[in-house]
Coordinates of C-alpha atoms and ligand atoms in Angstrom, one line a residue:
X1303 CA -29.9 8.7 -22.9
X1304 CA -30.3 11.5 -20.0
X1305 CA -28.8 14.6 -20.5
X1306 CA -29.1 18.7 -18.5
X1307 CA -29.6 21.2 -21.1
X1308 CA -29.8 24.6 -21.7
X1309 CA -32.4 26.0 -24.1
X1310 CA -32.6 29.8 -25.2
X1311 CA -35.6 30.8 -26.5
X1312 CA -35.7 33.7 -28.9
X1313 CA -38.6 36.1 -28.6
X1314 CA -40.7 35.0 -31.6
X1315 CA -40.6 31.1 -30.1
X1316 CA -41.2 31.8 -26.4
X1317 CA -45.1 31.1 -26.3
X1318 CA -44.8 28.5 -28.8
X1319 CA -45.3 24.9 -27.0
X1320 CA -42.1 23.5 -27.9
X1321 CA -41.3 21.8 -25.1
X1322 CA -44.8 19.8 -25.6
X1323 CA -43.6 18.6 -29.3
X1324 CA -40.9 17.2 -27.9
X1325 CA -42.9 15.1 -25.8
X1326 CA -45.6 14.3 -28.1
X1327 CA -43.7 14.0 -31.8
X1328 CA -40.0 12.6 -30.0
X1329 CA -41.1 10.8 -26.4
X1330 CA -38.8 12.7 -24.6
X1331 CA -39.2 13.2 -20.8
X1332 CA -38.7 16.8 -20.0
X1333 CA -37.5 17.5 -16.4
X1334 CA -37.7 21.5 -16.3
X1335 CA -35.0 22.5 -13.6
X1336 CA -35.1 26.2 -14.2
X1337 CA -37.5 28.1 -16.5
X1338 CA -37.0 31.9 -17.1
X1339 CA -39.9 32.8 -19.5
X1340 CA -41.5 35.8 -20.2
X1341 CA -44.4 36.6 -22.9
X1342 CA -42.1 38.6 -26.4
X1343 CA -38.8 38.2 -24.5
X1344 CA -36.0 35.7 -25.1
X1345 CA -36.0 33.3 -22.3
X1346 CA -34.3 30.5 -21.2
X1347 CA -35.2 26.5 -19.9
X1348 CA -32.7 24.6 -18.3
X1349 CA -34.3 20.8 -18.4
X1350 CA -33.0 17.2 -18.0
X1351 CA -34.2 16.1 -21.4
X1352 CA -34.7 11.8 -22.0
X1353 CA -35.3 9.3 -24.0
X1354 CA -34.1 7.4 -27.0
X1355 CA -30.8 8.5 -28.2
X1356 CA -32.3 9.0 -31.9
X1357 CA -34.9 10.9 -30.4
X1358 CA -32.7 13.1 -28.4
X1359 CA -31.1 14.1 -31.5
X1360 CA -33.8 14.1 -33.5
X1361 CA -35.8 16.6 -31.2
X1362 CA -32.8 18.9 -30.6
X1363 CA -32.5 19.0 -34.1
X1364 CA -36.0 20.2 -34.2
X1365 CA -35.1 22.7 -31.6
X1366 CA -32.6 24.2 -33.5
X1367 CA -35.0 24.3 -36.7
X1368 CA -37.3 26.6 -34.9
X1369 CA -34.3 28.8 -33.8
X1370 CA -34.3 27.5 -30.2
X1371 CA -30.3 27.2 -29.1
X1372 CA -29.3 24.4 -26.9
X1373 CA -26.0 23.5 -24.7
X1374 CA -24.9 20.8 -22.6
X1375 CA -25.6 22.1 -18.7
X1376 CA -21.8 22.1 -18.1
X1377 CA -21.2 24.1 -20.3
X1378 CA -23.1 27.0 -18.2
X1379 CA -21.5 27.3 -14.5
X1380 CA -17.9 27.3 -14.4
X1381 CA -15.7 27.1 -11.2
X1382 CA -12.5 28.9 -11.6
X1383 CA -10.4 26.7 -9.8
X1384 CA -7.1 28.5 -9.5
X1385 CA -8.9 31.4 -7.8
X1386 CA -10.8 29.4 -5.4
X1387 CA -10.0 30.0 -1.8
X1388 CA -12.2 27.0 -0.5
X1389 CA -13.9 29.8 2.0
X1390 CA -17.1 27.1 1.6
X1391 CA -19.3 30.2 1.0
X1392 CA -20.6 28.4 -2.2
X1393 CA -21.0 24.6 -1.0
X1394 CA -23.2 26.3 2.3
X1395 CA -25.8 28.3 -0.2
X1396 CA -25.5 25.1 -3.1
X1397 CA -28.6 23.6 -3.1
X1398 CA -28.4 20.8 -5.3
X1399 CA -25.1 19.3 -3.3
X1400 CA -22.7 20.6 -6.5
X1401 CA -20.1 22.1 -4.6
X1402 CA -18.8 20.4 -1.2
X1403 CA -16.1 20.6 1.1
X1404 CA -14.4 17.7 0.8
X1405 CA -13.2 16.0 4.3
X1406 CA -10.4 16.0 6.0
X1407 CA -8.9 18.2 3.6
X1408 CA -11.3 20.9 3.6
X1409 CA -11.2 21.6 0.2
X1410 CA -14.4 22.5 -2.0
X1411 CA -15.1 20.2 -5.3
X1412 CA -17.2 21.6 -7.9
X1413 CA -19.7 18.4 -9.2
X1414 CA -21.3 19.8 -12.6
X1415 CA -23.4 17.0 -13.0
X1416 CA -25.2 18.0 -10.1
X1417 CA -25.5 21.8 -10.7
X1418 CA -29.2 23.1 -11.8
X1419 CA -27.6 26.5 -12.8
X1420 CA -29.1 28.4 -9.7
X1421 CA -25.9 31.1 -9.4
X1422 CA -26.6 31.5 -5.9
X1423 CA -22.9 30.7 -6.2
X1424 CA -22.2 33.6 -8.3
X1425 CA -23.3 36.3 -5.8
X1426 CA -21.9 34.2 -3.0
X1427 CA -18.0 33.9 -4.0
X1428 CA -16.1 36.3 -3.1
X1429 CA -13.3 35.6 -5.2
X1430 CA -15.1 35.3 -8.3
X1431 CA -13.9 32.1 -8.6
X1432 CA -17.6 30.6 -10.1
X1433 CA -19.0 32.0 -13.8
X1434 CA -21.8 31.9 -15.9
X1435 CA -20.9 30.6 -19.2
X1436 CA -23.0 31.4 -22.3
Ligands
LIG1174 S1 -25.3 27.4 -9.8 FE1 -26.5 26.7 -8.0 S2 -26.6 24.5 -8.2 FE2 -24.9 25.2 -9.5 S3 -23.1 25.1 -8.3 FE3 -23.9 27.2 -8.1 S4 -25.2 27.2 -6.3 FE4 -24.9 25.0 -6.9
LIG1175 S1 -17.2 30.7 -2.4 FE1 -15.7 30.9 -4.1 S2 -13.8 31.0 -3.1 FE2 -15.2 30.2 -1.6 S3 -15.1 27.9 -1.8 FE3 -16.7 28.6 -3.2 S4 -15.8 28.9 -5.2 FE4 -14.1 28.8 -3.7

């Protein structure tokens, strides 16, 4: 299985090499999308983790044991649909094709699967229609 997750860090994990245990003790493939890590601070990962679905459990189980929190991508970047405009002002900055203006209709389409939780959107929307969710 294949899966975009978020992984929070607390302070007293950060410079622990988690990420390498769960290459070497659960054959996962880690994909780092985003990394926001800095020495003593909480940070955060956002990775496309894969392998075997036992292993995938098995190592986020591990994750959690050290006190590292992990959620599903989607569950990070929300669009607001009701106060969307479709302006395009998101699917113009998007770099990771997630939000497009759908032809001939002109209306913009939110595709979370393809979203690597840059919030360029965020700062871009005017009507506040895209959130972070954490
Ligand atoms: S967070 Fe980044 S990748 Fe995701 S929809 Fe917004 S601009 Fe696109
Ligand atoms: S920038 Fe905001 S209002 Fe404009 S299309 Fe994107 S989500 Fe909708």
């Amino acid at each position: 299985m294949k899966k975009k997750m978020v992984l929070y860090f607390p302070a007293t994990v950060v410079e622990q090499p988690v990420t390498y245990s769960l290459i070497r003790d659960y054959d996962l493939m880690i994909n780092i999308l985003k990394a926001d890590i800095n020495p003593k601070m909480e940070g955060r990962i956002v990775a496309e983790i894969s392998g075997e679905e036992k292993n995938f459990h098995d190592g986020l189980e591990f994750l959690q044991s050290v006190g590292v929190r992990t959620f599903p991508l989607e569950q990070e970047i929300i669009w607001v649909e009701e106060r969307c405009t479709h302006c395009g002002a998101c699917a113009v900055i998007c770099p990771a094709g997630a939000l497009v203006v759908e032809r001939p209709e002109m209306v913009v389409q939110f595709k979370s699967d393809k979203c690597i939780v840059c919030e360029h959107c965020i700062t871009a929307c005017p009507a506040r229609a895209m959130e972070v969710c954490y």
